[in-house]
Short mmCIF file of C-alpha atoms and ligand atoms in Angstrom, two decimals:
data_model
loop_
_atom_site.label_atom_id
_atom_site.label_comp_id
_atom_site.label_asym_id
_atom_site.label_seq_id
_atom_site.Cartn_x
_atom_site.Cartn_y
_atom_site.Cartn_z
CA MET X 204 4.44 -96.41 -58.83
CA PRO X 205 4.99 -96.76 -55.06
CA ALA X 206 6.45 -93.60 -53.56
CA ASN X 207 9.53 -94.93 -51.78
CA ARG X 208 11.24 -91.56 -51.32
CA THR X 209 9.95 -88.57 -49.40
CA VAL X 210 10.68 -84.86 -49.76
CA LEU X 211 9.53 -82.24 -47.27
CA LEU X 212 8.97 -78.75 -48.66
CA LEU X 213 9.33 -75.89 -46.18
CA PRO X 214 8.59 -72.76 -48.22
CA GLY X 215 8.90 -70.39 -45.23
CA ASP X 216 8.53 -66.63 -45.57
CA GLY X 217 8.67 -63.79 -48.09
CA ILE X 218 9.49 -65.04 -51.58
CA GLY X 219 10.10 -68.56 -50.17
CA PRO X 220 6.65 -69.92 -51.12
CA GLU X 221 6.87 -68.40 -54.62
CA VAL X 222 10.26 -69.90 -55.48
CA VAL X 223 9.61 -73.27 -53.80
CA GLY X 224 6.32 -73.44 -55.74
CA GLN X 225 8.29 -73.40 -59.00
CA ALA X 226 10.84 -75.92 -57.71
CA ARG X 227 7.91 -78.16 -56.81
CA ARG X 228 6.69 -78.04 -60.42
CA VAL X 229 10.13 -79.19 -61.56
CA LEU X 230 10.16 -81.96 -58.93
CA GLU X 231 6.71 -83.09 -60.08
CA TRP X 232 7.95 -83.11 -63.66
CA VAL X 233 10.92 -85.31 -62.69
CA ALA X 234 8.56 -87.61 -60.75
CA ALA X 235 6.14 -87.97 -63.66
CA LYS X 236 8.47 -87.96 -66.66
CA ARG X 237 11.64 -89.49 -65.24
CA ARG X 238 9.99 -92.20 -63.19
CA PHE X 239 11.09 -90.94 -59.79
CA ALA X 240 8.84 -92.40 -57.11
CA VAL X 241 8.64 -89.58 -54.62
CA ALA X 242 6.02 -88.32 -52.17
CA CYS X 243 5.97 -84.62 -51.35
CA ASP X 244 4.78 -83.12 -48.08
CA GLU X 245 4.69 -79.44 -47.18
CA ASP X 246 4.86 -77.63 -43.84
CA LEU X 247 5.59 -74.31 -42.14
CA VAL X 248 8.88 -72.87 -40.89
CA GLY X 249 10.10 -69.46 -39.74
CA GLY X 250 7.66 -66.57 -39.49
CA ALA X 251 4.89 -68.59 -41.13
CA SER X 252 5.19 -71.13 -38.32
CA ILE X 253 5.34 -68.40 -35.67
CA ASP X 254 2.06 -66.98 -37.00
CA ALA X 255 0.36 -70.37 -36.95
CA HIS X 256 1.92 -72.04 -33.90
CA GLY X 257 3.86 -69.39 -31.97
CA VAL X 258 7.26 -70.99 -32.64
CA PRO X 259 9.54 -70.94 -35.73
CA LEU X 260 9.77 -74.75 -35.84
CA THR X 261 7.34 -77.14 -34.17
CA ASP X 262 8.38 -80.57 -32.87
CA ALA X 263 6.02 -82.14 -35.40
CA THR X 264 7.67 -80.35 -38.32
CA LEU X 265 11.12 -81.23 -36.99
CA ALA X 266 10.05 -84.88 -36.79
CA LYS X 267 8.84 -84.75 -40.41
CA ALA X 268 12.15 -83.22 -41.49
CA LYS X 269 14.05 -85.97 -39.71
CA ALA X 270 11.95 -88.66 -41.35
CA ALA X 271 12.18 -87.24 -44.88
CA ASP X 272 14.91 -88.25 -47.32
CA ALA X 273 15.45 -84.60 -48.15
CA VAL X 274 14.12 -81.15 -47.21
CA LEU X 275 13.75 -78.20 -49.58
CA LEU X 276 13.53 -74.89 -47.73
CA GLY X 277 12.63 -71.51 -49.25
CA ALA X 278 13.65 -68.70 -46.93
CA VAL X 279 12.86 -67.45 -43.43
CA GLY X 280 12.46 -64.04 -41.81
CA GLY X 281 11.06 -60.62 -42.51
CA PRO X 282 10.32 -57.25 -40.90
CA LYS X 283 7.06 -58.57 -39.42
CA TRP X 284 9.04 -60.67 -36.92
CA ASP X 285 12.03 -58.35 -36.37
CA ALA X 286 10.84 -57.16 -32.98
CA LEU X 287 10.54 -60.66 -31.50
CA PRO X 288 13.04 -61.73 -28.85
CA PHE X 289 16.19 -63.26 -30.33
CA ASP X 290 15.35 -66.87 -29.41
CA ARG X 291 11.89 -66.71 -31.02
CA LYS X 292 12.90 -65.18 -34.33
CA PRO X 293 12.24 -67.00 -37.64
CA GLU X 294 16.01 -67.62 -38.12
CA ARG X 295 16.02 -69.83 -35.02
CA GLY X 296 13.87 -72.31 -36.94
CA LEU X 297 16.52 -72.66 -39.62
CA LEU X 298 19.36 -72.89 -37.09
CA ALA X 299 17.42 -75.54 -35.13
CA LEU X 300 16.90 -77.59 -38.30
CA ARG X 301 20.62 -77.45 -39.09
CA LYS X 302 21.58 -78.45 -35.55
CA GLU X 303 18.89 -81.09 -34.96
CA LEU X 304 19.46 -82.79 -38.31
CA GLY X 305 23.24 -82.64 -37.79
CA LEU X 306 23.80 -80.81 -41.07
CA PHE X 307 27.46 -80.00 -40.53
CA ALA X 308 28.55 -79.63 -44.17
CA ASN X 309 27.14 -76.73 -46.15
CA LEU X 310 27.94 -76.77 -49.86
CA ARG X 311 27.66 -73.41 -51.61
CA PRO X 312 28.70 -73.45 -55.26
CA ALA X 313 29.40 -70.12 -56.94
CA ILE X 314 29.18 -70.64 -60.66
CA CYS X 315 29.18 -67.81 -63.17
CA LEU X 316 27.03 -68.93 -66.07
CA PRO X 317 28.18 -67.58 -69.47
CA ALA X 318 24.84 -65.83 -70.03
CA LEU X 319 25.25 -63.85 -66.80
CA ALA X 320 28.97 -62.97 -66.84
CA GLY X 321 28.04 -59.38 -67.70
CA ALA X 322 25.72 -59.09 -64.70
CA SER X 323 28.48 -59.25 -62.07
CA THR X 324 29.70 -56.02 -60.50
CA LEU X 325 33.22 -57.31 -61.24
CA LYS X 326 34.91 -57.16 -64.65
CA GLU X 327 33.73 -59.91 -66.95
CA GLU X 328 37.23 -61.38 -67.43
CA VAL X 329 37.60 -61.78 -63.64
CA VAL X 330 34.41 -63.86 -63.25
CA ALA X 331 33.65 -65.46 -66.64
CA GLY X 332 33.82 -69.24 -66.25
CA LEU X 333 34.07 -69.07 -62.46
CA ASP X 334 33.21 -72.39 -60.79
CA ILE X 335 34.11 -72.59 -57.13
CA LEU X 336 32.60 -74.39 -54.16
CA ILE X 337 32.56 -73.15 -50.60
CA VAL X 338 32.27 -75.89 -48.00
CA ARG X 339 31.12 -74.20 -44.82
CA GLU X 340 31.01 -75.89 -41.40
CA LEU X 341 27.41 -75.40 -40.29
CA THR X 342 26.71 -76.78 -36.82
CA GLY X 343 29.61 -75.52 -34.74
CA GLY X 344 31.80 -72.51 -34.11
CA VAL X 345 30.58 -69.20 -32.79
CA TYR X 346 27.02 -69.87 -34.00
CA PHE X 347 26.48 -72.50 -31.31
CA GLY X 348 29.45 -72.21 -28.91
CA THR X 349 28.93 -71.64 -25.20
CA PRO X 350 29.21 -69.65 -23.01
CA ARG X 351 27.04 -67.15 -24.82
CA GLY X 352 24.74 -64.35 -23.75
CA ILE X 353 24.48 -60.77 -22.59
CA GLU X 354 25.09 -60.05 -18.91
CA THR X 355 24.91 -56.93 -16.78
CA LEU X 356 28.10 -56.22 -14.85
CA PRO X 357 28.21 -54.92 -11.25
CA ASP X 358 28.87 -51.38 -12.54
CA GLY X 359 25.70 -51.54 -14.64
CA SER X 360 27.47 -51.83 -17.98
CA ARG X 361 26.74 -54.85 -20.14
CA ARG X 362 28.89 -57.59 -21.62
CA GLY X 363 28.07 -59.71 -24.67
CA VAL X 364 29.77 -63.09 -25.08
CA ASN X 365 29.99 -65.67 -27.84
CA THR X 366 32.40 -68.52 -28.06
CA GLN X 367 34.29 -69.78 -31.08
CA VAL X 368 34.91 -73.45 -30.40
CA TYR X 369 35.86 -76.43 -32.58
CA THR X 370 36.87 -79.98 -31.77
CA THR X 371 39.11 -82.27 -33.79
CA GLY X 372 36.12 -84.33 -34.87
CA GLU X 373 34.11 -81.34 -36.07
CA ILE X 374 37.02 -80.08 -38.15
CA ARG X 375 37.93 -83.45 -39.64
CA ARG X 376 34.43 -84.43 -40.72
CA VAL X 377 33.82 -81.24 -42.70
CA ALA X 378 37.35 -81.28 -44.13
CA ALA X 379 36.73 -84.88 -45.27
CA VAL X 380 33.64 -83.72 -47.18
CA ALA X 381 35.75 -81.04 -48.88
CA PHE X 382 38.49 -83.54 -49.81
CA GLU X 383 35.99 -86.09 -51.12
CA LEU X 384 34.33 -83.44 -53.30
CA ALA X 385 37.75 -82.22 -54.46
CA ARG X 386 38.36 -85.66 -55.97
CA LYS X 387 35.36 -85.11 -58.23
CA ARG X 388 36.56 -81.62 -59.22
CA GLY X 389 39.97 -79.96 -59.43
CA ARG X 390 41.66 -81.85 -56.53
CA LYS X 391 42.46 -78.52 -54.91
CA VAL X 392 41.31 -77.33 -51.47
CA CYS X 393 42.04 -74.02 -49.74
CA SER X 394 41.42 -74.09 -45.98
CA THR X 395 40.62 -70.74 -44.44
CA GLU X 396 40.85 -69.54 -40.81
CA LYS X 397 42.50 -66.89 -38.64
CA SER X 398 45.31 -68.94 -37.10
CA ASN X 399 47.31 -65.74 -36.73
CA VAL X 400 44.83 -64.59 -34.06
CA MET X 401 42.71 -67.52 -32.86
CA GLU X 402 43.66 -70.81 -31.19
CA SER X 403 40.63 -72.46 -32.79
CA GLY X 404 42.16 -71.34 -36.10
CA ILE X 405 45.48 -72.99 -35.26
CA LEU X 406 43.66 -76.22 -34.45
CA TRP X 407 41.65 -75.92 -37.66
CA ARG X 408 44.76 -75.52 -39.81
CA GLU X 409 46.64 -78.38 -38.09
CA GLU X 410 43.76 -80.85 -38.25
CA VAL X 411 42.92 -80.15 -41.90
CA GLN X 412 46.58 -80.60 -42.82
CA LYS X 413 46.84 -83.83 -40.80
CA LEU X 414 43.77 -85.33 -42.44
CA ARG X 415 45.07 -84.44 -45.87
CA ASP X 416 48.48 -86.04 -45.15
CA GLU X 417 46.83 -89.17 -43.75
CA ALA X 418 44.14 -89.82 -46.31
CA TYR X 419 44.07 -87.36 -49.21
CA THR X 420 47.62 -86.94 -50.52
CA ASP X 421 46.16 -86.81 -54.04
CA VAL X 422 44.51 -83.47 -53.18
CA ALA X 423 46.50 -80.23 -53.12
CA LEU X 424 45.87 -78.32 -49.89
CA SER X 425 46.70 -74.69 -49.22
CA HIS X 426 45.90 -72.49 -46.22
CA MET X 427 44.82 -68.86 -46.20
CA TYR X 428 43.81 -66.37 -43.52
CA ALA X 429 40.14 -65.50 -43.87
CA ASP X 430 40.74 -61.79 -44.43
CA ASN X 431 43.18 -62.52 -47.24
CA CYS X 432 40.70 -65.02 -48.69
CA ALA X 433 38.05 -62.29 -48.74
CA MET X 434 40.44 -60.11 -50.69
CA GLN X 435 41.57 -62.86 -53.07
CA LEU X 436 37.94 -63.70 -53.85
CA VAL X 437 37.42 -60.32 -55.46
CA ARG X 438 40.96 -59.98 -56.82
CA ALA X 439 41.33 -63.35 -58.57
CA PRO X 440 38.50 -65.73 -57.69
CA LYS X 441 39.42 -68.33 -60.30
CA GLN X 442 42.53 -69.30 -58.28
CA PHE X 443 40.14 -71.29 -56.03
CA ASP X 444 38.44 -74.62 -56.57
CA ILE X 445 37.13 -75.61 -53.11
CA ILE X 446 37.32 -73.38 -50.04
CA VAL X 447 36.69 -75.11 -46.70
CA THR X 448 36.05 -72.92 -43.71
CA ASP X 449 34.21 -72.50 -40.41
CA ASN X 450 30.63 -71.41 -39.80
CA LEU X 451 31.11 -67.65 -39.45
CA PHE X 452 33.83 -67.14 -42.07
CA GLY X 453 31.81 -69.39 -44.38
CA ASP X 454 28.72 -67.25 -43.88
CA ILE X 455 30.61 -64.14 -44.94
CA LEU X 456 32.78 -65.60 -47.71
CA SER X 457 29.82 -67.37 -49.32
CA ASP X 458 27.88 -64.11 -49.61
CA GLU X 459 30.93 -62.54 -51.18
CA ALA X 460 31.38 -65.45 -53.59
CA ALA X 461 27.68 -65.28 -54.45
CA MET X 462 28.01 -61.69 -55.58
CA LEU X 463 30.80 -62.62 -58.01
CA THR X 464 28.32 -64.59 -60.06
CA GLY X 465 26.04 -61.69 -60.85
CA SER X 466 23.05 -62.65 -58.79
CA LEU X 467 22.32 -64.03 -55.39
CA GLY X 468 19.05 -65.15 -56.99
CA MET X 469 20.94 -67.88 -58.85
CA LEU X 470 22.75 -69.70 -56.07
CA PRO X 471 21.69 -73.01 -54.54
CA SER X 472 23.05 -74.75 -51.47
CA ALA X 473 23.05 -78.16 -49.85
CA SER X 474 23.49 -78.90 -46.15
CA LEU X 475 24.46 -82.48 -45.42
CA GLY X 476 24.76 -84.67 -42.34
CA ALA X 477 26.90 -87.73 -41.79
CA ALA X 478 26.29 -90.78 -43.98
CA ASP X 479 24.76 -93.78 -42.21
CA ARG X 480 25.66 -97.41 -42.96
CA ASP X 481 23.53 -97.38 -46.10
CA GLY X 482 25.13 -94.17 -47.34
CA ARG X 483 22.01 -92.12 -46.57
CA ARG X 484 22.46 -88.67 -45.05
CA ALA X 485 20.13 -86.08 -43.61
CA ALA X 486 19.95 -83.26 -46.14
CA LEU X 487 18.44 -79.83 -46.50
CA TYR X 488 18.55 -77.80 -49.71
CA GLU X 489 17.91 -74.09 -49.88
CA PRO X 490 18.60 -71.09 -52.07
CA VAL X 491 21.37 -68.88 -50.65
CA HIS X 492 19.18 -65.78 -51.05
CA GLY X 493 16.91 -64.63 -48.24
CA SER X 494 13.19 -63.99 -48.01
CA ALA X 495 13.40 -60.64 -49.87
CA PRO X 496 10.34 -59.12 -48.16
CA ASP X 497 10.56 -56.03 -50.41
CA ILE X 498 9.47 -58.04 -53.47
CA ALA X 499 7.47 -60.82 -51.80
CA GLY X 500 4.01 -61.58 -53.12
CA GLN X 501 4.56 -59.82 -56.43
CA GLY X 502 5.40 -62.88 -58.50
CA ILE X 503 8.70 -61.42 -59.67
CA ALA X 504 11.27 -63.35 -57.60
CA ASN X 505 13.89 -65.49 -59.30
CA PRO X 506 13.08 -69.19 -58.75
CA LEU X 507 16.32 -70.46 -60.30
CA ALA X 508 18.25 -70.78 -57.02
CA ALA X 509 15.42 -72.93 -55.63
CA ILE X 510 15.31 -74.97 -58.85
CA LEU X 511 19.10 -75.40 -58.79
CA SER X 512 18.82 -76.44 -55.12
CA LEU X 513 16.43 -79.15 -56.30
CA ALA X 514 19.09 -80.23 -58.81
CA MET X 515 21.57 -80.55 -55.94
CA MET X 516 18.98 -82.69 -54.11
CA MET X 517 18.76 -85.03 -57.09
CA ARG X 518 22.55 -85.36 -57.10
CA TYR X 519 23.39 -85.61 -53.40
CA SER X 520 20.31 -87.22 -51.84
CA PHE X 521 19.05 -89.44 -54.62
CA GLY X 522 22.12 -90.17 -56.74
CA ARG X 523 20.17 -89.00 -59.79
CA ASP X 524 23.03 -87.18 -61.50
CA ASP X 525 21.33 -87.35 -64.89
CA ASP X 526 18.31 -85.46 -63.58
CA ALA X 527 20.55 -82.93 -61.85
CA ASP X 528 22.54 -82.37 -65.05
CA MET X 529 19.33 -82.01 -67.02
CA ILE X 530 17.88 -79.40 -64.66
CA GLU X 531 21.15 -77.45 -64.68
CA ARG X 532 21.27 -77.60 -68.47
CA ALA X 533 17.68 -76.38 -68.67
CA VAL X 534 18.57 -73.34 -66.54
CA GLY X 535 21.48 -72.53 -68.87
CA ARG X 536 19.29 -72.90 -71.97
CA VAL X 537 16.52 -70.69 -70.61
CA LEU X 538 19.04 -67.97 -69.78
CA ASP X 539 20.69 -68.33 -73.19
CA SER X 540 17.28 -67.79 -74.77
CA GLY X 541 17.18 -64.35 -73.15
CA LEU X 542 14.52 -64.88 -70.50
CA ARG X 543 15.23 -63.10 -67.20
CA THR X 544 13.58 -62.32 -63.90
CA GLY X 545 13.99 -58.72 -62.72
CA ASP X 546 17.03 -59.34 -60.52
CA ILE X 547 19.16 -60.55 -63.47
CA MET X 548 17.55 -58.37 -66.16
CA GLN X 549 19.93 -56.98 -68.77
CA SER X 550 19.19 -54.70 -71.72
CA GLY X 551 17.89 -56.55 -74.77
CA LYS X 552 16.56 -59.44 -72.67
CA THR X 553 12.97 -60.38 -71.88
CA LYS X 554 11.70 -59.82 -68.36
CA ILE X 555 9.36 -62.51 -67.09
CA SER X 556 7.60 -63.52 -63.86
CA THR X 557 8.51 -66.19 -61.31
CA GLU X 558 5.86 -68.50 -62.69
CA ALA X 559 6.81 -67.90 -66.34
CA MET X 560 10.40 -68.80 -65.42
CA GLY X 561 9.17 -72.08 -63.92
CA THR X 562 7.12 -72.75 -67.05
CA ALA X 563 10.13 -72.04 -69.29
CA ILE X 564 12.28 -74.49 -67.32
CA VAL X 565 9.65 -77.24 -67.53
CA GLU X 566 9.25 -76.66 -71.28
CA VAL X 567 12.99 -76.92 -71.90
CA LEU X 568 13.13 -80.07 -69.73
CA GLN X 569 10.35 -81.52 -71.84
CA GLY X 570 12.45 -80.87 -74.95
CA LEU X 571 15.62 -82.29 -73.39
CA ALA X 572 13.81 -85.47 -72.32
CA ALA X 573 12.16 -86.04 -75.71
C1 IPM D 311 22.87 -68.08 -44.23
C2 IPM D 311 22.13 -67.04 -43.43
C3 IPM D 311 21.89 -67.57 -42.02
C4 IPM D 311 23.25 -67.75 -41.39
C5 IPM D 311 20.97 -66.71 -41.17
C6 IPM D 311 19.63 -66.50 -41.82
C7 IPM D 311 20.80 -67.27 -39.78
O1 IPM D 311 22.82 -65.84 -43.46
O2 IPM D 311 22.34 -69.19 -44.39
O3 IPM D 311 23.97 -67.79 -44.70
O4 IPM D 311 23.84 -66.80 -40.84
O5 IPM D 311 23.75 -68.87 -41.43
MG1 MG D 312 24.53 -65.84 -44.71
#
């Protein structure tokens, strides 16, 4: 079979290589058993790239990422590189990938699987059945706005500056992604900003509303201040379907939403660019969890977020919804059977390793495909 699609794996640091290794096994299973002609390449990012090349992302790796149909990233960062200057840190590699690939729409689902409803720190009735999607703007706002920097003032004191900035186009393109996805879900979008304090928030609210009135009148749109949204997420999270928000609020709210589901180790994400004339978009998939240096190298990390990120890749980059559904179903079945990695361990369940979790997923897939 000719390999007409390409995937670049960037395992990165900490538990990244362990969890991406298991996702790779699932990808290879899909390639072999579901007739998906794909070629896989692997490269370094983050601290691993700093150690080998002195920078968190080389031009060659960036070029590979641009050429690939999809990128699967593990995680970046760790204490080993904490002392490096800000602009050489592992995280800069990830931020450069997002910016250079134009990945402006970050999709972070927070789904509470029945088998894990008891693992949340919130009451089971508050989170059971939760299925929300945060659409976070990823290439603008205070993360990239200028002026930025730290300067020393004439009196010797220092001043740190970052700039929150959004243009009409940046707001509309991410809002459009949220509205399009809403049509495939509950047709309900909540837009979140701080228009009571920030001009960029006023613009955000006005532009999202305008776009909805122009092109998406079939979708219900509400607006909420970000602080209230943070509160509502723990008070009554099931009131939401899709939340669309800026880069910084999205960073914070998506961590909060992740915790509702019982484990950060379970949550995938997709970061998408604009579609070209053929409908193809640059895309990077990554687990929401970090590099977890405290448990790295022990073979105990949860690979399910990486595997679910692969499922998102099948859906959004390759239009292979059946494969995505099958992978997601396999994750549910394995959890129902009582297998758990340490992070989601509950009494009466069976604790297994990263690799054993990957094996269990492939075995269930085998059964589902038979
Ligand atoms: C995330 C992370 C990153 C971010 C860090 C690692 C730069 O927290 O993907 O949410 O702040 O965007
Ligand atoms: Mg974050």
